[in-house]
PDB file of N, CA, C and O in Angstrom, chain B, residues numbered from 101:
ATOM      1  N   GLY B 101      94.654  96.222 110.584  1.00  0.00           N
ATOM      2  CA  GLY B 101      93.869  97.462 110.703  1.00  0.00           C
ATOM      3  C   GLY B 101      94.412  98.464 109.712  1.00  0.00           C
ATOM      4  O   GLY B 101      95.367  98.165 108.994  1.00  0.00           O
ATOM      5  N   ASP B 102      93.804  99.689 109.653  1.00  0.00           N
ATOM      6  CA  ASP B 102      94.178 100.684 108.880  1.00  0.00           C
ATOM      7  C   ASP B 102      95.560 101.184 109.313  1.00  0.00           C
ATOM      8  O   ASP B 102      95.814 101.267 110.515  1.00  0.00           O
ATOM      9  N   GLY B 103      96.491 101.530 108.354  1.00  0.00           N
ATOM     10  CA  GLY B 103      97.693 102.076 108.626  1.00  0.00           C
ATOM     11  C   GLY B 103      98.742 100.950 108.777  1.00  0.00           C
ATOM     12  O   GLY B 103      99.925 101.257 108.923  1.00  0.00           O
ATOM     13  N   ASP B 104      98.384  99.777 108.749  1.00  0.00           N
ATOM     14  CA  ASP B 104      99.402  98.615 108.993  1.00  0.00           C
ATOM     15  C   ASP B 104     100.340  98.628 107.785  1.00  0.00           C
ATOM     16  O   ASP B 104      99.871  98.789 106.658  1.00  0.00           O
ATOM     17  N   LYS B 105     101.703  98.458 107.994  1.00  0.00           N
ATOM     18  CA  LYS B 105     102.585  98.243 106.987  1.00  0.00           C
ATOM     19  C   LYS B 105     102.941  96.778 106.927  1.00  0.00           C
ATOM     20  O   LYS B 105     103.215  96.146 107.947  1.00  0.00           O
ATOM     21  N   VAL B 106     102.936  96.285 105.812  1.00  0.00           N
ATOM     22  CA  VAL B 106     103.097  94.832 105.531  1.00  0.00           C
ATOM     23  C   VAL B 106     104.342  94.654 104.494  1.00  0.00           C
ATOM     24  O   VAL B 106     104.405  95.273 103.432  1.00  0.00           O
ATOM     25  N   SER B 107     105.224  93.817 104.898  1.00  0.00           N
ATOM     26  CA  SER B 107     106.243  93.612 103.907  1.00  0.00           C
ATOM     27  C   SER B 107     106.201  92.205 103.415  1.00  0.00           C
ATOM     28  O   SER B 107     106.107  91.295 104.238  1.00  0.00           O
ATOM     29  N   VAL B 108     106.263  91.951 102.123  1.00  0.00           N
ATOM     30  CA  VAL B 108     106.253  90.605 101.628  1.00  0.00           C
ATOM     31  C   VAL B 108     107.387  90.404 100.714  1.00  0.00           C
ATOM     32  O   VAL B 108     107.556  91.149  99.749  1.00  0.00           O
ATOM     33  N   ASN B 109     108.217  89.364 101.002  1.00  0.00           N
ATOM     34  CA  ASN B 109     109.354  89.118 100.316  1.00  0.00           C
ATOM     35  C   ASN B 109     109.076  87.803  99.445  1.00  0.00           C
ATOM     36  O   ASN B 109     108.739  86.760 100.005  1.00  0.00           O
ATOM     37  N   LEU B 110     109.223  87.885  98.109  1.00  0.00           N
ATOM     38  CA  LEU B 110     109.051  86.870  97.176  1.00  0.00           C
ATOM     39  C   LEU B 110     110.168  86.513  96.399  1.00  0.00           C
ATOM     40  O   LEU B 110     110.831  87.383  95.835  1.00  0.00           O
ATOM     41  N   PRO B 111     110.460  85.233  96.310  1.00  0.00           N
ATOM     42  CA  PRO B 111     111.500  84.713  95.398  1.00  0.00           C
ATOM     43  C   PRO B 111     111.224  85.121  93.979  1.00  0.00           C
ATOM     44  O   PRO B 111     110.067  85.022  93.570  1.00  0.00           O
ATOM     45  N   LEU B 112     112.156  85.563  93.199  1.00  0.00           N
ATOM     46  CA  LEU B 112     111.874  85.846  91.784  1.00  0.00           C
ATOM     47  C   LEU B 112     111.336  84.646  90.978  1.00  0.00           C
ATOM     48  O   LEU B 112     110.591  84.836  90.016  1.00  0.00           O
ATOM     49  N   ALA B 113     111.701  83.442  91.357  1.00  0.00           N
ATOM     50  CA  ALA B 113     111.219  82.203  90.682  1.00  0.00           C
ATOM     51  C   ALA B 113     109.698  82.224  90.901  1.00  0.00           C
ATOM     52  O   ALA B 113     108.935  81.968  89.970  1.00  0.00           O
ATOM     53  N   LEU B 114     109.259  82.531  92.136  1.00  0.00           N
ATOM     54  CA  LEU B 114     107.779  82.482  92.413  1.00  0.00           C
ATOM     55  C   LEU B 114     107.024  83.438  91.493  1.00  0.00           C
ATOM     56  O   LEU B 114     106.011  83.082  90.892  1.00  0.00           O
ATOM     57  N   ILE B 115     107.519  84.600  91.403  1.00  0.00           N
ATOM     58  CA  ILE B 115     106.948  85.677  90.651  1.00  0.00           C
ATOM     59  C   ILE B 115     106.806  85.251  89.136  1.00  0.00           C
ATOM     60  O   ILE B 115     105.791  85.484  88.481  1.00  0.00           O
ATOM     61  N   GLU B 116     107.939  84.594  88.636  1.00  0.00           N
ATOM     62  CA  GLU B 116     107.851  84.037  87.236  1.00  0.00           C
ATOM     63  C   GLU B 116     106.750  82.948  87.199  1.00  0.00           C
ATOM     64  O   GLU B 116     105.974  82.913  86.243  1.00  0.00           O
ATOM     65  N   LEU B 117     106.671  82.142  88.121  1.00  0.00           N
ATOM     66  CA  LEU B 117     105.661  81.074  88.073  1.00  0.00           C
ATOM     67  C   LEU B 117     104.241  81.642  87.971  1.00  0.00           C
ATOM     68  O   LEU B 117     103.397  81.218  87.182  1.00  0.00           O
ATOM     69  N   LEU B 118     104.047  82.696  88.891  1.00  0.00           N
ATOM     70  CA  LEU B 118     102.673  83.314  88.915  1.00  0.00           C
ATOM     71  C   LEU B 118     102.339  83.982  87.527  1.00  0.00           C
ATOM     72  O   LEU B 118     101.210  83.958  87.038  1.00  0.00           O
ATOM     73  N   LEU B 119     103.444  84.586  86.934  1.00  0.00           N
ATOM     74  CA  LEU B 119     103.141  85.314  85.667  1.00  0.00           C
ATOM     75  C   LEU B 119     102.953  84.373  84.499  1.00  0.00           C
ATOM     76  O   LEU B 119     102.236  84.662  83.542  1.00  0.00           O
ATOM     77  N   THR B 120     103.617  83.242  84.607  1.00  0.00           N
ATOM     78  CA  THR B 120     103.373  82.270  83.475  1.00  0.00           C
ATOM     79  C   THR B 120     102.235  81.383  83.655  1.00  0.00           C
ATOM     80  O   THR B 120     101.878  80.650  82.732  1.00  0.00           O
ATOM     81  N   ASN B 121     101.624  81.397  84.811  1.00  0.00           N
ATOM     82  CA  ASN B 121     100.310  80.668  85.072  1.00  0.00           C
ATOM     83  C   ASN B 121      99.259  81.565  85.656  1.00  0.00           C
ATOM     84  O   ASN B 121      98.946  81.636  86.844  1.00  0.00           O
ATOM     85  N   GLU B 122      98.739  82.269  84.606  1.00  0.00           N
ATOM     86  CA  GLU B 122      97.686  83.385  84.990  1.00  0.00           C
ATOM     87  C   GLU B 122      96.504  82.824  85.892  1.00  0.00           C
ATOM     88  O   GLU B 122      95.903  83.605  86.629  1.00  0.00           O
ATOM     89  N   GLY B 123      96.198  81.612  85.845  1.00  0.00           N
ATOM     90  CA  GLY B 123      95.156  81.091  86.568  1.00  0.00           C
ATOM     91  C   GLY B 123      95.381  81.141  88.093  1.00  0.00           C
ATOM     92  O   GLY B 123      94.456  81.281  88.893  1.00  0.00           O
ATOM     93  N   LEU B 124      96.699  81.014  88.441  1.00  0.00           N
ATOM     94  CA  LEU B 124      97.148  81.164  89.816  1.00  0.00           C
ATOM     95  C   LEU B 124      96.841  82.533  90.350  1.00  0.00           C
ATOM     96  O   LEU B 124      96.295  82.622  91.449  1.00  0.00           O
ATOM     97  N   MET B 125      97.183  83.725  89.584  1.00  0.00           N
ATOM     98  CA  MET B 125      96.973  85.027  90.018  1.00  0.00           C
ATOM     99  C   MET B 125      95.552  85.335  90.100  1.00  0.00           C
ATOM    100  O   MET B 125      95.183  86.057  91.026  1.00  0.00           O
ATOM    101  N   SER B 126      94.674  84.874  89.233  1.00  0.00           N
ATOM    102  CA  SER B 126      93.318  85.160  89.178  1.00  0.00           C
ATOM    103  C   SER B 126      92.624  84.777  90.513  1.00  0.00           C
ATOM    104  O   SER B 126      91.689  85.439  90.963  1.00  0.00           O
ATOM    105  N   GLY B 127      93.114  83.708  91.104  1.00  0.00           N
ATOM    106  CA  GLY B 127      92.390  83.136  92.299  1.00  0.00           C
ATOM    107  C   GLY B 127      92.940  83.738  93.506  1.00  0.00           C
ATOM    108  O   GLY B 127      92.485  83.341  94.579  1.00  0.00           O
ATOM    109  N   MET B 128      93.921  84.704  93.503  1.00  0.00           N
ATOM    110  CA  MET B 128      94.486  85.224  94.771  1.00  0.00           C
ATOM    111  C   MET B 128      93.712  86.371  95.192  1.00  0.00           C
ATOM    112  O   MET B 128      93.118  87.128  94.424  1.00  0.00           O
ATOM    113  N   SER B 129      93.747  86.457  96.402  1.00  0.00           N
ATOM    114  CA  SER B 129      93.026  87.741  97.096  1.00  0.00           C
ATOM    115  C   SER B 129      93.899  88.387  98.081  1.00  0.00           C
ATOM    116  O   SER B 129      94.584  87.683  98.822  1.00  0.00           O
ATOM    117  N   PHE B 130      93.933  89.667  98.153  1.00  0.00           N
ATOM    118  CA  PHE B 130      94.867  90.378  99.011  1.00  0.00           C
ATOM    119  C   PHE B 130      93.931  91.406  99.810  1.00  0.00           C
ATOM    120  O   PHE B 130      94.198  92.608  99.820  1.00  0.00           O
ATOM    121  N   GLY B 131      92.946  90.935 100.403  1.00  0.00           N
ATOM    122  CA  GLY B 131      92.035  91.810 101.157  1.00  0.00           C
ATOM    123  C   GLY B 131      91.592  93.041 100.460  1.00  0.00           C
ATOM    124  O   GLY B 131      91.210  92.951  99.293  1.00  0.00           O
ATOM    125  N   ASP B 132      91.608  94.125 101.041  1.00  0.00           N
ATOM    126  CA  ASP B 132      91.101  95.462 100.514  1.00  0.00           C
ATOM    127  C   ASP B 132      91.955  95.894  99.394  1.00  0.00           C
ATOM    128  O   ASP B 132      91.508  96.728  98.607  1.00  0.00           O
ATOM    129  N   SER B 133      93.164  95.399  99.239  1.00  0.00           N
ATOM    130  CA  SER B 133      94.134  95.865  98.278  1.00  0.00           C
ATOM    131  C   SER B 133      93.933  95.053  96.951  1.00  0.00           C
ATOM    132  O   SER B 133      94.667  95.343  96.006  1.00  0.00           O
ATOM    133  N   THR B 134      93.042  94.105  96.809  1.00  0.00           N
ATOM    134  CA  THR B 134      92.987  93.175  95.704  1.00  0.00           C
ATOM    135  C   THR B 134      92.741  94.037  94.391  1.00  0.00           C
ATOM    136  O   THR B 134      93.389  93.840  93.362  1.00  0.00           O
ATOM    137  N   ASP B 135      91.784  94.977  94.505  1.00  0.00           N
ATOM    138  CA  ASP B 135      91.391  95.889  93.276  1.00  0.00           C
ATOM    139  C   ASP B 135      92.585  96.672  92.826  1.00  0.00           C
ATOM    140  O   ASP B 135      92.845  96.804  91.630  1.00  0.00           O
ATOM    141  N   VAL B 136      93.305  97.186  93.773  1.00  0.00           N
ATOM    142  CA  VAL B 136      94.450  98.073  93.422  1.00  0.00           C
ATOM    143  C   VAL B 136      95.567  97.229  92.739  1.00  0.00           C
ATOM    144  O   VAL B 136      96.167  97.629  91.741  1.00  0.00           O
ATOM    145  N   LEU B 137      95.815  95.986  93.371  1.00  0.00           N
ATOM    146  CA  LEU B 137      96.914  95.121  92.929  1.00  0.00           C
ATOM    147  C   LEU B 137      96.545  94.647  91.453  1.00  0.00           C
ATOM    148  O   LEU B 137      97.467  94.511  90.648  1.00  0.00           O
ATOM    149  N   LYS B 138      95.288  94.402  91.085  1.00  0.00           N
ATOM    150  CA  LYS B 138      94.923  93.998  89.773  1.00  0.00           C
ATOM    151  C   LYS B 138      95.204  95.038  88.735  1.00  0.00           C
ATOM    152  O   LYS B 138      95.221  94.677  87.558  1.00  0.00           O
ATOM    153  N   LYS B 139      95.421  96.255  89.032  1.00  0.00           N
ATOM    154  CA  LYS B 139      95.762  97.355  88.123  1.00  0.00           C
ATOM    155  C   LYS B 139      97.309  97.446  87.796  1.00  0.00           C
ATOM    156  O   LYS B 139      97.713  98.165  86.882  1.00  0.00           O
ATOM    157  N   ILE B 140      98.168  96.671  88.597  1.00  0.00           N
ATOM    158  CA  ILE B 140      99.638  96.748  88.516  1.00  0.00           C
ATOM    159  C   ILE B 140     100.033  95.670  87.512  1.00  0.00           C
ATOM    160  O   ILE B 140      99.640  94.505  87.573  1.00  0.00           O
ATOM    161  N   ASP B 141     100.925  96.217  86.494  1.00  0.00           N
ATOM    162  CA  ASP B 141     101.507  95.331  85.415  1.00  0.00           C
ATOM    163  C   ASP B 141     102.678  94.657  85.987  1.00  0.00           C
ATOM    164  O   ASP B 141     103.796  95.172  85.986  1.00  0.00           O
ATOM    165  N   PHE B 142     102.395  93.421  86.511  1.00  0.00           N
ATOM    166  CA  PHE B 142     103.499  92.570  87.252  1.00  0.00           C
ATOM    167  C   PHE B 142     104.479  92.194  86.080  1.00  0.00           C
ATOM    168  O   PHE B 142     105.687  92.181  86.317  1.00  0.00           O
ATOM    169  N   LYS B 143     104.045  91.912  84.922  1.00  0.00           N
ATOM    170  CA  LYS B 143     104.914  91.462  83.712  1.00  0.00           C
ATOM    171  C   LYS B 143     106.016  92.558  83.589  1.00  0.00           C
ATOM    172  O   LYS B 143     107.204  92.248  83.493  1.00  0.00           O
ATOM    173  N   GLN B 144     105.602  93.792  83.595  1.00  0.00           N
ATOM    174  CA  GLN B 144     106.540  94.886  83.363  1.00  0.00           C
ATOM    175  C   GLN B 144     107.526  95.096  84.520  1.00  0.00           C
ATOM    176  O   GLN B 144     108.695  95.428  84.324  1.00  0.00           O
ATOM    177  N   ILE B 145     106.972  94.878  85.794  1.00  0.00           N
ATOM    178  CA  ILE B 145     107.767  94.809  86.886  1.00  0.00           C
ATOM    179  C   ILE B 145     108.834  93.784  86.867  1.00  0.00           C
ATOM    180  O   ILE B 145     109.978  94.020  87.256  1.00  0.00           O
ATOM    181  N   TYR B 146     108.436  92.642  86.407  1.00  0.00           N
ATOM    182  CA  TYR B 146     109.301  91.438  86.377  1.00  0.00           C
ATOM    183  C   TYR B 146     110.512  91.704  85.325  1.00  0.00           C
ATOM    184  O   TYR B 146     111.657  91.297  85.521  1.00  0.00           O
ATOM    185  N   GLU B 147     110.141  92.375  84.288  1.00  0.00           N
ATOM    186  CA  GLU B 147     111.079  92.683  83.229  1.00  0.00           C
ATOM    187  C   GLU B 147     112.033  93.648  83.813  1.00  0.00           C
ATOM    188  O   GLU B 147     113.227  93.425  83.610  1.00  0.00           O
ATOM    189  N   MET B 148     111.675  94.760  84.556  1.00  0.00           N
ATOM    190  CA  MET B 148     112.436  95.709  85.153  1.00  0.00           C
ATOM    191  C   MET B 148     113.418  95.070  86.110  1.00  0.00           C
ATOM    192  O   MET B 148     114.605  95.396  86.090  1.00  0.00           O
ATOM    193  N   VAL B 149     112.940  94.160  86.953  1.00  0.00           N
ATOM    194  CA  VAL B 149     113.864  93.405  87.922  1.00  0.00           C
ATOM    195  C   VAL B 149     114.796  92.580  87.119  1.00  0.00           C
ATOM    196  O   VAL B 149     115.974  92.542  87.473  1.00  0.00           O
ATOM    197  N   SER B 150     114.410  91.919  86.086  1.00  0.00           N
ATOM    198  CA  SER B 150     115.380  91.119  85.358  1.00  0.00           C
ATOM    199  C   SER B 150     116.396  91.894  84.716  1.00  0.00           C
ATOM    200  O   SER B 150     117.437  91.358  84.337  1.00  0.00           O
ATOM    201  N   LEU B 151     116.143  93.281  84.545  1.00  0.00           N
ATOM    202  CA  LEU B 151     117.187  94.217  83.905  1.00  0.00           C
ATOM    203  C   LEU B 151     118.138  94.667  84.972  1.00  0.00           C
ATOM    204  O   LEU B 151     119.160  95.284  84.673  1.00  0.00           O
ATOM    205  N   GLY B 152     117.804  94.353  86.295  1.00  0.00           N
ATOM    206  CA  GLY B 152     118.602  94.923  87.331  1.00  0.00           C
ATOM    207  C   GLY B 152     118.093  96.287  87.989  1.00  0.00           C
ATOM    208  O   GLY B 152     118.780  96.950  88.767  1.00  0.00           O
ATOM    209  N   VAL B 153     116.869  96.603  87.601  1.00  0.00           N
ATOM    210  CA  VAL B 153     116.441  97.868  88.294  1.00  0.00           C
ATOM    211  C   VAL B 153     116.158  97.688  89.857  1.00  0.00           C
ATOM    212  O   VAL B 153     115.613  96.680  90.306  1.00  0.00           O
ATOM    213  N   MET B 154     116.542  98.664  90.571  1.00  0.00           N
ATOM    214  CA  MET B 154     116.426  98.542  92.023  1.00  0.00           C
ATOM    215  C   MET B 154     115.710  99.737  92.613  1.00  0.00           C
ATOM    216  O   MET B 154     115.653 100.802  91.998  1.00  0.00           O
ATOM    217  N   GLY B 155     115.178  99.568  93.770  1.00  0.00           N
ATOM    218  CA  GLY B 155     114.367 100.755  94.485  1.00  0.00           C
ATOM    219  C   GLY B 155     112.937 100.545  94.304  1.00  0.00           C
ATOM    220  O   GLY B 155     112.395  99.465  94.072  1.00  0.00           O
ATOM    221  N   LYS B 156     112.309 101.820  94.448  1.00  0.00           N
ATOM    222  CA  LYS B 156     110.852 101.784  94.313  1.00  0.00           C
ATOM    223  C   LYS B 156     110.383 101.739  92.960  1.00  0.00           C
ATOM    224  O   LYS B 156     110.674 102.650  92.184  1.00  0.00           O
ATOM    225  N   LEU B 157     109.681 100.760  92.604  1.00  0.00           N
ATOM    226  CA  LEU B 157     109.128 100.664  91.186  1.00  0.00           C
ATOM    227  C   LEU B 157     107.834 101.126  90.982  1.00  0.00           C
ATOM    228  O   LEU B 157     107.540 101.722  89.946  1.00  0.00           O
ATOM    229  N   VAL B 158     106.949 100.887  91.961  1.00  0.00           N
ATOM    230  CA  VAL B 158     105.517 101.409  91.947  1.00  0.00           C
ATOM    231  C   VAL B 158     105.104 101.914  93.215  1.00  0.00           C
ATOM    232  O   VAL B 158     105.517 101.473  94.287  1.00  0.00           O
ATOM    233  N   GLU B 159     104.161 102.983  93.060  1.00  0.00           N
ATOM    234  CA  GLU B 159     103.408 103.634  94.157  1.00  0.00           C
ATOM    235  C   GLU B 159     102.035 104.052  93.731  1.00  0.00           C
ATOM    236  O   GLU B 159     101.860 104.916  92.872  1.00  0.00           O
ATOM    237  N   ILE B 160     101.121 103.463  94.307  1.00  0.00           N
ATOM    238  CA  ILE B 160      99.617 103.701  93.923  1.00  0.00           C
ATOM    239  C   ILE B 160      98.865 104.099  95.210  1.00  0.00           C
ATOM    240  O   ILE B 160      99.031 103.442  96.238  1.00  0.00           O
ATOM    241  N   SER B 161      98.068 105.130  95.171  1.00  0.00           N
ATOM    242  CA  SER B 161      97.217 105.621  96.213  1.00  0.00           C
ATOM    243  C   SER B 161      95.921 105.563  95.763  1.00  0.00           C
ATOM    244  O   SER B 161      95.598 105.951  94.640  1.00  0.00           O
ATOM    245  N   THR B 162      95.060 105.044  96.670  1.00  0.00           N
ATOM    246  CA  THR B 162      93.639 104.991  96.333  1.00  0.00           C
ATOM    247  C   THR B 162      92.865 106.137  96.793  1.00  0.00           C
ATOM    248  O   THR B 162      93.476 106.988  97.439  1.00  0.00           O
ATOM    249  N   GLU B 163      91.584 106.306  96.561  1.00  0.00           N
ATOM    250  CA  GLU B 163      90.856 107.388  96.943  1.00  0.00           C
ATOM    251  C   GLU B 163      90.587 107.433  98.477  1.00  0.00           C
ATOM    252  O   GLU B 163      90.436 108.499  99.073  1.00  0.00           O
ATOM    253  N   ASP B 164      90.537 106.212  99.081  1.00  0.00           N
ATOM    254  CA  ASP B 164      90.253 106.180 100.616  1.00  0.00           C
ATOM    255  C   ASP B 164      91.630 106.224 101.231  1.00  0.00           C
ATOM    256  O   ASP B 164      91.727 105.816 102.388  1.00  0.00           O
ATOM    257  N   GLY B 165      92.790 106.699 100.565  1.00  0.00           N
ATOM    258  CA  GLY B 165      94.025 106.772 101.417  1.00  0.00           C
ATOM    259  C   GLY B 165      94.924 105.699 101.397  1.00  0.00           C
ATOM    260  O   GLY B 165      96.061 105.896 101.825  1.00  0.00           O
ATOM    261  N   ASP B 166      94.589 104.535 100.948  1.00  0.00           N
ATOM    262  CA  ASP B 166      95.474 103.348 101.051  1.00  0.00           C
ATOM    263  C   ASP B 166      96.576 103.545  99.931  1.00  0.00           C
ATOM    264  O   ASP B 166      96.326 104.115  98.869  1.00  0.00           O
ATOM    265  N   THR B 167      97.796 103.035 100.253  1.00  0.00           N
ATOM    266  CA  THR B 167      98.973 103.212  99.422  1.00  0.00           C
ATOM    267  C   THR B 167      99.564 101.820  99.243  1.00  0.00           C
ATOM    268  O   THR B 167      99.775 101.106 100.223  1.00  0.00           O
ATOM    269  N   VAL B 168      99.842 101.417  97.963  1.00  0.00           N
ATOM    270  CA  VAL B 168     100.607 100.294  97.706  1.00  0.00           C
ATOM    271  C   VAL B 168     101.890 100.616  97.107  1.00  0.00           C
ATOM    272  O   VAL B 168     101.902 101.290  96.077  1.00  0.00           O
ATOM    273  N   GLU B 169     103.037 100.187  97.665  1.00  0.00           N
ATOM    274  CA  GLU B 169     104.402 100.534  97.157  1.00  0.00           C
ATOM    275  C   GLU B 169     105.078  99.201  96.853  1.00  0.00           C
ATOM    276  O   GLU B 169     104.985  98.300  97.686  1.00  0.00           O
ATOM    277  N   ILE B 170     105.753  99.012  95.717  1.00  0.00           N
ATOM    278  CA  ILE B 170     106.624  97.928  95.426  1.00  0.00           C
ATOM    279  C   ILE B 170     107.971  98.287  95.184  1.00  0.00           C
ATOM    280  O   ILE B 170     108.270  99.103  94.312  1.00  0.00           O
ATOM    281  N   TYR B 171     108.932  97.631  96.022  1.00  0.00           N
ATOM    282  CA  TYR B 171     110.391  97.951  96.104  1.00  0.00           C
ATOM    283  C   TYR B 171     111.101  96.717  95.707  1.00  0.00           C
ATOM    284  O   TYR B 171     110.646  95.608  95.985  1.00  0.00           O
ATOM    285  N   VAL B 172     112.270  96.895  95.025  1.00  0.00           N
ATOM    286  CA  VAL B 172     113.277  95.689  94.885  1.00  0.00           C
ATOM    287  C   VAL B 172     114.459  96.181  95.552  1.00  0.00           C
ATOM    288  O   VAL B 172     114.920  97.307  95.370  1.00  0.00           O
ATOM    289  N   GLU B 173     115.007  95.184  96.442  1.00  0.00           N
ATOM    290  CA  GLU B 173     116.171  95.411  97.175  1.00  0.00           C
ATOM    291  C   GLU B 173     117.224  94.520  96.725  1.00  0.00           C
ATOM    292  O   GLU B 173     118.337  94.564  97.250  1.00  0.00           O
TER     293      GLU B 173
END
């Protein structure tokens, strides 16, 4: 429902696989957040993670009040 907090932990190798096979990403759906997630430059995030950047990398708020945040721990 609205206001749910969801944490998803993904191995870096999976992210690399998804980025190198764009067909995999195009078929994925994330419910109401799909449109917001399509606006995120995951290649740039991957590069930041590869350089060792930690913490909050992305925060996006939609007009209807949904927020997507991406952290690296």
